[in-house]
Amino acid sequence: MKWLDLLQELPCIASGGTENPVLSSITCDSREVRPGSLFVAISGFSANGDKFIPDALANGAAAVVSQNNPGNISVPWAKVGNARQVLGVAAQKIYGIDLSGITMVGITGTNGKTTTAYLTQMLLSQVYSPVSVWMFGTIKYLAGNKTESAHTTTPEASLIFKDIYEAAQKPSAIVMEASSHSLALFRIAGLSYDCTVFTNLTQDHLDFHESMENYYQAKKLLFTDYRKPRGKAVINIDDAYGKRLVEELGRDTVVTFGVNEKADVRIVKSLCEWNQTTIELSIRGKPAQRFTCALAGGFNVYNMTTLCAIAVALDIDSETVKACFASISTVPGRMDRVALDAPFSVFVDYAHTPDALENVLSTAAKLTQGRLFCVFGCGGDRDRKKRPIMAEAVARHSDEAFVTSDNPRSEKPEDIISDVAKGMPLDFPFQIIVDRKAAIRAALRAAKAKDCIVVAGKGHEDYQEIKGVRHHFDDKEIIVEAYKELTQHE
């Protein structure tokens, strides 16, 4: 695409330069600039992209977009009000991507996004060739035959457009988790969805959003700004914010789900067991249908129901949904049983919010015949207000806890644990063990026959971030190694 043609479609405040180069790529990383690239200077939290304009020019940038006047530079430039938003919108134009023929599903909410994304990817793989169903989320990015660990929950739209442009086989469908950060920061600008999904909204990320209202308004953008003209919204009507969202959007293009009698996909009955979850749903007033999946946990009642509602929104029949459920065994790091030859059960789960811990532990408590232990911590440089609330959730549902480090990041682990401990009732038994491996070992040592241990907070993550450095740390690996060491010494 030529620069002047693109310029006509951008909300420019000012522009300069008379050349009209052909733009072959776009990036906000000066290190990735190649001859023909459009460099977009993003004003980030830690650095202003304008300082990298000279590097971009040295690497061959054909044009520059910034929120500031870049001054006397050798290539055409444009000043815009929101460079982040321009990055995605311009990428779609430069790469010439038409999303109308791609089934796009965007999922947002505090809890359940990752499991719902996995289920949706599996569902659409029943409809299209599996390799043509892409997924971007918390655990990994799947783009055709390319798989990579996720850098952020939601990648920049420009990277997705680039992947589509470069792919030998174009995607038939794309499933994405849309985080509140990505929505607030216009990370998905340029994308549009056939189906946008709201799972729930509970306290999290208030270090960034500052208030629940701001958090909600960020989530709402997915439904107001990023739906295709005939796009449907799938919303949990049992959630107070979900109910509000339905009222604000109107019912015309919405598919609701929940136990609420007015839900389009209504939960009539459910049964949760260690090895499976069964739900009975009435879809738009019709007789209830039964769906069974090998996922454990009461919270999966909602995850499974969400998928059924997505199927309704996309006109996918129930038999295809049942075939999808039959093909699933687990979602990495989500109520993920660790394979041990032990008389007790051990699960790892990504639960790192009060509501997620509440859901995981309440399910485990109902199914555990012995005692329930929880190993958990809180992430550093994140919402401090939720720390004592998480302790309260643990105390409500478990018999004993081991409070330890999660990803302390730049904070001192002892300071984080001190915040957590403030929420522990005086009569609740818990131990503070800063070293996460030692805490896991202590829980394993304490467990007896028929007990259950839930190691929460990190789930699928294979690292622990301490003072800006990521060290390899996989809860499942540590559990297996620690149990082996303990049994060898008995």
Coordinates of C-alpha atoms in Angstrom, one line a residue:
M1 CA 0.0 0.0 0.0
K2 CA 1.3 3.5 -0.8
W3 CA 1.8 6.0 2.0
L4 CA -0.4 8.7 0.7
D5 CA -3.3 6.3 0.2
L6 CA -2.9 5.1 3.9
L7 CA -2.6 8.7 5.0
Q8 CA -6.1 9.5 3.7
E9 CA -7.5 6.8 6.0
L10 CA -5.7 7.8 9.2
P11 CA -7.0 10.4 11.7
C12 CA -3.9 12.6 11.2
I13 CA -3.3 15.8 13.1
A14 CA -0.4 16.8 10.9
S15 CA 1.8 15.2 8.3
G16 CA 5.0 16.0 6.4
G17 CA 7.1 14.8 3.5
T18 CA 6.2 14.7 -0.2
E19 CA 7.4 11.2 -1.0
N20 CA 4.9 8.4 -1.6
P21 CA 6.7 5.1 -0.8
V22 CA 5.1 1.7 -0.9
L23 CA 4.7 0.3 2.6
S24 CA 5.4 -3.5 2.8
S25 CA 5.2 -3.9 6.6
I26 CA 4.4 -2.2 9.9
T27 CA 5.9 -2.4 13.3
C28 CA 6.3 -0.6 16.6
D29 CA 9.7 -2.3 17.3
S30 CA 12.5 -0.4 15.7
R31 CA 14.6 -3.7 15.7
E32 CA 12.1 -5.3 13.4
V33 CA 12.1 -2.4 10.9
R34 CA 13.1 -3.4 7.3
P35 CA 13.2 -1.3 4.1
G36 CA 9.6 -0.4 3.3
S37 CA 8.4 -0.6 6.9
L38 CA 6.1 1.9 8.5
F39 CA 7.4 2.6 12.0
V40 CA 4.8 3.5 14.6
A41 CA 6.3 5.2 17.7
I42 CA 4.2 4.1 20.7
S43 CA 4.4 6.1 23.9
G44 CA 4.8 3.1 26.3
F45 CA 4.8 2.9 30.1
S46 CA 8.6 2.5 30.4
A47 CA 9.9 4.2 27.2
N48 CA 8.7 6.7 24.5
G49 CA 8.8 5.2 21.1
D50 CA 10.0 8.5 19.6
K51 CA 13.5 7.9 21.0
F52 CA 13.7 4.9 18.7
I53 CA 12.9 6.8 15.5
P54 CA 16.6 7.2 14.6
D55 CA 17.1 3.5 14.9
A56 CA 14.0 2.8 12.7
L57 CA 15.3 5.2 10.1
A58 CA 18.7 3.5 10.2
N59 CA 17.1 0.2 9.5
G60 CA 15.2 1.5 6.5
A61 CA 11.8 2.8 7.7
A62 CA 9.9 4.2 4.8
A63 CA 7.6 6.4 7.0
V64 CA 6.9 7.2 10.6
V65 CA 3.7 7.7 12.7
S66 CA 3.9 9.3 16.1
Q67 CA 1.8 11.2 18.6
N68 CA 4.3 14.0 18.4
N69 CA 5.9 15.9 15.5
P70 CA 9.1 13.9 14.8
G71 CA 10.8 17.1 13.5
N72 CA 13.1 17.2 10.6
I73 CA 13.4 13.5 9.4
S74 CA 14.2 12.1 6.0
V75 CA 11.0 10.2 5.4
P76 CA 7.3 11.1 5.3
W77 CA 5.6 11.3 8.7
A78 CA 2.2 11.7 10.4
K79 CA 1.2 12.9 13.8
V80 CA -1.9 11.2 15.2
G81 CA -3.8 11.3 18.4
N82 CA -3.5 7.6 19.3
A83 CA -0.6 5.7 17.9
R84 CA -1.6 2.5 19.5
Q85 CA -5.0 2.6 17.7
V86 CA -3.3 3.5 14.4
L87 CA -0.9 0.5 14.7
G88 CA -3.7 -2.1 14.3
V89 CA -5.8 -0.2 11.8
A90 CA -2.9 0.6 9.6
A91 CA -1.7 -3.0 9.7
Q92 CA -5.0 -4.2 8.3
K93 CA -4.7 -1.8 5.4
I94 CA -1.0 -2.4 4.7
Y95 CA -1.4 -6.2 4.7
G96 CA -4.7 -6.0 2.9
I97 CA -6.5 -8.4 5.3
D98 CA -10.3 -9.0 4.9
L99 CA -11.8 -10.5 8.0
S100 CA -15.3 -11.0 6.5
G101 CA -14.5 -14.6 5.5
I102 CA -12.8 -15.5 8.9
T103 CA -15.0 -16.6 11.8
M104 CA -13.7 -14.4 14.6
V105 CA -14.4 -15.1 18.3
G106 CA -13.2 -12.7 21.1
I107 CA -13.5 -13.7 24.7
T108 CA -13.2 -11.4 27.7
G109 CA -13.9 -11.7 31.4
T110 CA -12.0 -12.1 34.7
N111 CA -12.1 -15.8 34.9
G112 CA -12.7 -18.6 32.4
K113 CA -11.2 -16.9 29.3
T114 CA -8.5 -19.5 28.7
T115 CA -10.7 -22.6 29.1
T116 CA -13.4 -21.0 27.0
A117 CA -10.9 -20.2 24.3
Y118 CA -9.6 -23.8 24.3
L119 CA -13.1 -25.2 24.1
T120 CA -14.0 -22.8 21.3
Q121 CA -10.9 -23.7 19.4
M122 CA -11.8 -27.4 19.7
L123 CA -15.4 -26.7 18.7
L124 CA -14.4 -24.8 15.5
S125 CA -11.9 -27.5 14.7
Q126 CA -14.9 -29.8 14.4
V127 CA -16.3 -27.4 11.8
Y128 CA -13.1 -26.4 9.9
S129 CA -9.8 -28.1 9.3
P130 CA -8.0 -28.0 12.7
V131 CA -4.9 -26.4 11.3
S132 CA -7.0 -23.5 10.0
V133 CA -8.4 -22.6 13.4
W134 CA -6.0 -20.2 15.1
M135 CA -6.0 -19.3 18.8
F136 CA -4.3 -16.5 20.7
G137 CA -4.5 -16.5 24.5
T138 CA -2.8 -16.7 27.9
I139 CA -1.1 -20.0 27.4
K140 CA 0.0 -20.0 23.8
Y141 CA -0.5 -18.7 20.3
L142 CA -1.6 -21.2 17.5
A143 CA -1.3 -19.8 14.0
G144 CA -1.5 -22.7 11.5
N145 CA 1.5 -24.9 12.0
K146 CA 3.2 -22.3 14.1
T147 CA 3.0 -22.6 17.9
E148 CA 4.7 -20.3 20.4
S149 CA 4.3 -19.5 24.1
A150 CA 2.2 -16.4 24.8
H151 CA 4.0 -13.2 25.5
T152 CA 0.8 -11.4 26.6
T153 CA -2.7 -12.7 26.8
T154 CA -3.7 -10.6 23.7
P155 CA -1.1 -9.9 21.1
E156 CA -1.0 -6.7 19.1
A157 CA -3.5 -6.8 16.2
S158 CA -0.7 -5.8 13.8
L159 CA 1.1 -9.1 14.6
I160 CA -2.1 -11.1 13.9
F161 CA -2.5 -9.3 10.6
K162 CA 1.1 -10.0 9.7
D163 CA 0.6 -13.7 10.6
I164 CA -2.4 -13.9 8.3
Y165 CA -0.5 -12.1 5.5
E166 CA 2.4 -14.5 5.7
A167 CA 0.5 -17.7 6.2
A168 CA 0.5 -20.2 3.3
Q169 CA -2.9 -21.3 4.4
K170 CA -5.2 -18.6 5.6
P171 CA -7.2 -19.2 8.8
S172 CA -10.9 -20.2 8.6
A173 CA -11.4 -19.0 12.2
I174 CA -9.5 -17.1 14.9
V175 CA -10.3 -17.5 18.6
M176 CA -8.8 -14.8 21.0
E177 CA -8.7 -13.9 24.6
A178 CA -9.2 -10.2 24.9
S179 CA -7.8 -8.9 28.1
S180 CA -8.9 -5.7 29.7
H181 CA -5.4 -4.3 29.2
S182 CA -5.5 -5.0 25.5
L183 CA -8.9 -3.3 25.2
A184 CA -8.0 -0.2 27.2
L185 CA -4.7 0.1 25.2
F186 CA -6.4 -0.4 21.8
R187 CA -4.2 -3.5 21.2
I188 CA -7.0 -5.2 19.1
A189 CA -7.7 -2.1 17.0
G190 CA -8.5 -3.1 13.4
L191 CA -10.0 -6.5 14.4
S192 CA -13.7 -7.3 14.4
Y193 CA -15.6 -10.3 15.6
D194 CA -18.5 -12.5 14.7
C195 CA -18.9 -13.4 18.3
T196 CA -17.8 -11.5 21.4
V197 CA -18.0 -13.4 24.8
F198 CA -18.4 -12.1 28.4
T199 CA -17.7 -14.7 31.0
N200 CA -17.8 -12.7 34.3
L201 CA -16.3 -9.7 36.1
T202 CA -14.7 -10.0 39.5
Q203 CA -11.9 -8.0 41.2
D204 CA -8.6 -8.0 39.4
H205 CA -6.2 -5.6 37.7
L206 CA -7.3 -2.7 39.8
D207 CA -3.6 -1.6 39.9
F208 CA -4.1 -0.7 36.2
H209 CA -7.8 0.2 36.0
E210 CA -8.1 1.8 39.5
S211 CA -11.8 1.0 39.8
M212 CA -14.3 -1.7 39.0
E213 CA -16.2 0.8 36.8
N214 CA -13.1 1.5 34.7
Y215 CA -12.5 -2.3 34.5
Y216 CA -16.0 -2.9 33.3
Q217 CA -15.9 -0.1 30.7
A218 CA -12.7 -1.6 29.3
K219 CA -14.4 -5.0 28.9
K220 CA -17.5 -3.4 27.4
L221 CA -15.4 -2.0 24.5
L222 CA -15.2 -5.5 23.0
F223 CA -19.0 -5.5 22.5
T224 CA -19.4 -1.9 21.4
D225 CA -16.4 -1.2 19.2
Y226 CA -15.2 -4.6 17.8
R227 CA -18.2 -6.5 16.6
K228 CA -18.9 -7.1 12.9
P229 CA -22.1 -5.6 11.6
R230 CA -24.0 -8.9 12.3
G231 CA -21.9 -10.0 15.2
K232 CA -23.4 -11.6 18.2
A233 CA -22.6 -11.1 21.9
V234 CA -22.6 -14.1 24.3
I235 CA -23.1 -12.9 27.9
N236 CA -23.3 -14.5 31.3
I237 CA -26.5 -13.1 32.6
D238 CA -26.0 -14.5 36.1
D239 CA -23.1 -12.1 36.6
A240 CA -24.2 -8.6 37.8
Y241 CA -22.0 -6.9 35.2
G242 CA -23.1 -9.3 32.5
K243 CA -26.7 -8.4 33.3
R244 CA -25.9 -4.8 33.1
L245 CA -24.1 -5.3 29.8
V246 CA -27.1 -7.0 28.3
E247 CA -29.3 -4.1 29.4
E248 CA -26.9 -1.5 27.9
L249 CA -26.5 -3.4 24.6
G250 CA -30.1 -4.5 24.1
R251 CA -31.2 -8.1 23.4
D252 CA -31.4 -8.0 19.6
T253 CA -27.9 -9.4 19.0
V254 CA -27.3 -11.1 22.4
V255 CA -27.3 -14.7 23.4
T256 CA -27.4 -15.0 27.2
F257 CA -26.5 -18.0 29.4
G258 CA -26.7 -19.0 33.0
V259 CA -29.2 -20.4 35.6
N260 CA -31.4 -17.3 35.2
E261 CA -34.8 -18.2 34.0
K262 CA -34.6 -15.7 31.2
A263 CA -31.3 -17.1 29.8
D264 CA -31.3 -18.2 26.2
V265 CA -29.0 -21.1 27.2
R266 CA -30.3 -22.1 30.6
I267 CA -28.5 -24.4 33.1
V268 CA -31.2 -26.8 34.3
K269 CA -29.0 -29.3 36.2
S270 CA -25.3 -30.0 36.7
L271 CA -23.1 -32.7 38.2
C272 CA -19.4 -32.3 39.0
E273 CA -17.1 -35.3 39.6
W274 CA -13.3 -35.7 39.8
N275 CA -13.2 -37.0 36.3
Q276 CA -16.0 -35.2 34.5
T277 CA -18.7 -32.6 34.5
T278 CA -22.2 -33.0 33.2
I279 CA -24.7 -30.3 32.4
E280 CA -28.3 -30.2 31.2
L281 CA -29.2 -27.1 29.2
S282 CA -32.4 -25.8 27.9
I283 CA -31.7 -23.9 24.7
R284 CA -34.2 -21.1 23.9
G285 CA -37.0 -22.9 25.8
K286 CA -36.5 -26.3 24.3
P287 CA -36.3 -29.6 26.3
A288 CA -33.0 -29.9 28.2
Q289 CA -30.1 -31.6 26.5
R290 CA -27.2 -33.3 28.3
F291 CA -23.5 -32.5 27.7
T292 CA -20.6 -34.3 29.3
C293 CA -16.9 -33.3 29.4
A294 CA -13.8 -34.8 31.1
L295 CA -13.0 -31.4 32.7
A296 CA -13.2 -31.3 36.5
G297 CA -14.5 -28.4 38.6
G298 CA -17.8 -26.7 39.3
F299 CA -16.6 -23.6 37.4
N300 CA -16.5 -25.7 34.2
V301 CA -20.3 -25.8 34.4
Y302 CA -20.2 -22.2 33.2
N303 CA -17.3 -22.8 30.8
M304 CA -19.2 -25.6 29.1
T305 CA -22.4 -23.6 29.1
T306 CA -20.5 -20.6 27.6
L307 CA -19.3 -22.9 24.7
C308 CA -22.9 -24.0 24.1
A309 CA -24.0 -20.4 23.9
I310 CA -21.2 -19.6 21.5
A311 CA -22.4 -22.5 19.3
V312 CA -25.9 -21.0 19.3
A313 CA -24.5 -17.6 18.3
L314 CA -22.5 -19.2 15.4
D315 CA -25.4 -21.6 14.4
I316 CA -23.4 -24.7 15.3
D317 CA -25.6 -27.7 16.1
S318 CA -25.6 -29.6 19.5
E319 CA -24.1 -32.8 18.0
T320 CA -21.0 -30.9 17.0
V321 CA -20.7 -29.5 20.5
K322 CA -21.0 -33.0 22.0
A323 CA -18.3 -34.2 19.7
C324 CA -16.1 -31.3 20.8
F325 CA -16.6 -32.2 24.5
A326 CA -15.8 -35.8 23.8
S327 CA -12.4 -34.8 22.3
I328 CA -11.2 -32.8 25.4
S329 CA -9.3 -34.3 28.3
T330 CA -7.8 -31.2 30.1
V331 CA -6.8 -27.6 29.7
P332 CA -3.2 -26.9 30.7
G333 CA -3.0 -25.5 34.2
R334 CA -6.7 -25.5 34.8
M335 CA -7.7 -28.0 37.5
D336 CA -4.9 -30.0 36.0
R337 CA -4.3 -33.3 37.9
V338 CA -0.7 -34.2 38.5
A339 CA 0.1 -37.8 37.7
L340 CA 1.4 -39.2 41.0
D341 CA 1.4 -42.7 42.5
A342 CA 0.0 -41.3 45.7
P343 CA -2.9 -42.0 48.0
F344 CA -4.0 -38.4 47.7
S345 CA -4.8 -36.0 44.8
V346 CA -2.8 -33.0 43.6
F347 CA -4.0 -30.4 41.2
V348 CA -2.4 -27.2 39.8
D349 CA -4.6 -24.3 38.8
Y350 CA -4.0 -20.9 37.4
A351 CA -6.5 -19.4 39.9
H352 CA -5.0 -16.0 40.9
T353 CA -8.1 -14.0 41.8
P354 CA -10.4 -14.3 44.8
D355 CA -13.3 -15.5 42.7
A356 CA -11.2 -18.1 40.9
L357 CA -9.8 -19.4 44.1
E358 CA -13.3 -19.5 45.5
N359 CA -14.5 -21.6 42.5
V360 CA -11.6 -24.0 42.5
L361 CA -11.5 -24.7 46.2
S362 CA -15.2 -24.9 46.7
T363 CA -15.3 -27.6 44.0
A364 CA -12.3 -29.5 45.5
A365 CA -13.8 -29.3 49.0
K366 CA -17.0 -30.9 47.9
L367 CA -15.2 -33.8 46.2
T368 CA -12.4 -34.4 48.8
Q369 CA -13.0 -37.1 51.4
G370 CA -10.1 -36.1 53.5
R371 CA -8.4 -32.8 54.1
L372 CA -8.0 -30.0 51.6
F373 CA -4.6 -28.1 51.4
C374 CA -3.9 -25.0 49.4
V375 CA -0.5 -23.8 48.3
F376 CA -0.8 -20.2 47.0
G377 CA 0.7 -16.7 46.8
C378 CA 0.0 -13.4 45.1
G379 CA 1.8 -11.8 42.2
G380 CA 4.0 -8.8 42.8
D381 CA 3.4 -5.4 41.1
R382 CA -0.3 -6.2 40.8
D383 CA -3.6 -5.3 42.6
R384 CA -2.6 -5.3 46.3
K385 CA -6.2 -5.0 47.5
K386 CA -7.1 -8.5 46.4
R387 CA -4.3 -10.2 48.5
P388 CA -6.2 -10.5 51.9
I389 CA -9.4 -11.3 50.0
M390 CA -7.7 -14.3 48.4
A391 CA -6.6 -15.4 51.9
E392 CA -10.2 -15.2 53.0
A393 CA -11.3 -17.4 50.1
V394 CA -8.7 -20.0 50.9
A395 CA -9.7 -20.1 54.6
R396 CA -13.4 -20.5 53.7
H397 CA -12.8 -23.7 51.7
S398 CA -9.6 -25.4 52.7
D399 CA -8.4 -27.0 55.9
E400 CA -4.9 -25.7 55.9
A401 CA -2.8 -23.3 53.7
F402 CA 0.8 -22.8 52.7
V403 CA 1.3 -19.2 51.8
T404 CA 4.3 -18.7 49.5
S405 CA 5.7 -16.8 46.6
D406 CA 4.0 -16.6 43.2
N407 CA 5.8 -14.2 40.8
P408 CA 7.1 -11.5 43.2
R409 CA 8.5 -9.5 40.3
S410 CA 10.0 -6.3 41.7
E411 CA 8.4 -6.7 45.2
K412 CA 9.9 -8.4 48.2
P413 CA 8.1 -11.8 48.6
E414 CA 7.9 -11.2 52.4
D415 CA 5.9 -7.9 51.8
I416 CA 3.4 -9.7 49.5
I417 CA 2.9 -12.5 52.0
S418 CA 2.4 -10.0 54.8
D419 CA -0.5 -8.5 52.8
V420 CA -1.9 -11.9 52.2
A421 CA -1.7 -13.0 55.9
K422 CA -3.8 -10.0 56.9
G423 CA -6.8 -11.8 55.5
M424 CA -6.2 -15.0 57.3
P425 CA -8.6 -15.7 60.3
L426 CA -6.9 -16.0 63.6
D427 CA -8.1 -19.6 64.1
F428 CA -7.2 -20.8 60.6
P429 CA -4.0 -23.0 60.3
F430 CA -1.5 -21.8 57.8
Q431 CA 2.2 -21.8 57.3
I432 CA 4.3 -19.1 55.7
I433 CA 7.0 -20.7 53.5
V434 CA 8.6 -18.1 51.2
D435 CA 10.3 -20.6 48.9
R436 CA 7.7 -22.0 46.6
K437 CA 9.4 -25.4 46.2
A438 CA 9.7 -25.8 49.9
A439 CA 6.0 -24.9 50.4
I440 CA 5.0 -27.6 47.9
R441 CA 7.2 -30.1 49.6
A442 CA 5.6 -29.2 53.0
A443 CA 2.1 -29.7 51.6
L444 CA 3.1 -33.1 50.1
R445 CA 4.6 -34.1 53.4
A446 CA 1.4 -33.2 55.2
A447 CA -1.0 -35.0 52.9
K448 CA -2.5 -38.3 53.9
A449 CA -4.8 -40.8 52.1
K450 CA -7.9 -39.3 50.5
D451 CA -6.6 -35.7 51.0
C452 CA -6.3 -33.2 48.2
I453 CA -3.7 -30.5 47.5
V454 CA -4.4 -27.5 45.2
V455 CA -1.3 -25.6 44.1
A456 CA -2.8 -22.3 42.8
G457 CA -1.7 -19.2 41.0
K458 CA 0.7 -20.3 38.3
G459 CA -1.0 -23.1 36.5
H460 CA 0.5 -23.5 33.0
E461 CA 3.4 -21.1 33.7
D462 CA 6.9 -22.6 33.6
Y463 CA 8.7 -19.7 35.2
Q464 CA 8.9 -17.6 38.4
E465 CA 9.7 -13.9 37.9
I466 CA 12.0 -12.5 40.5
K467 CA 13.4 -8.9 40.3
G468 CA 12.7 -8.8 36.5
V469 CA 14.3 -12.2 35.8
R470 CA 12.3 -15.3 34.8
H471 CA 13.7 -18.5 36.3
H472 CA 12.4 -21.9 35.1
F473 CA 9.8 -23.1 37.6
D474 CA 7.0 -25.4 36.7
D475 CA 4.6 -26.4 39.5
K476 CA 3.8 -29.8 38.0
E477 CA 7.5 -30.6 37.5
I478 CA 8.3 -29.5 41.1
I479 CA 5.4 -31.6 42.5
V480 CA 6.6 -34.7 40.7
E481 CA 10.2 -34.2 41.7
A482 CA 9.4 -33.3 45.3
Y483 CA 7.1 -36.3 45.8
K484 CA 9.8 -38.6 44.3
E485 CA 12.4 -37.3 46.7
L486 CA 10.0 -37.6 49.7
T487 CA 9.1 -41.2 48.9
Q488 CA 12.7 -42.2 48.3
H489 CA 13.6 -41.1 51.8
E490 CA 10.8 -42.9 53.5

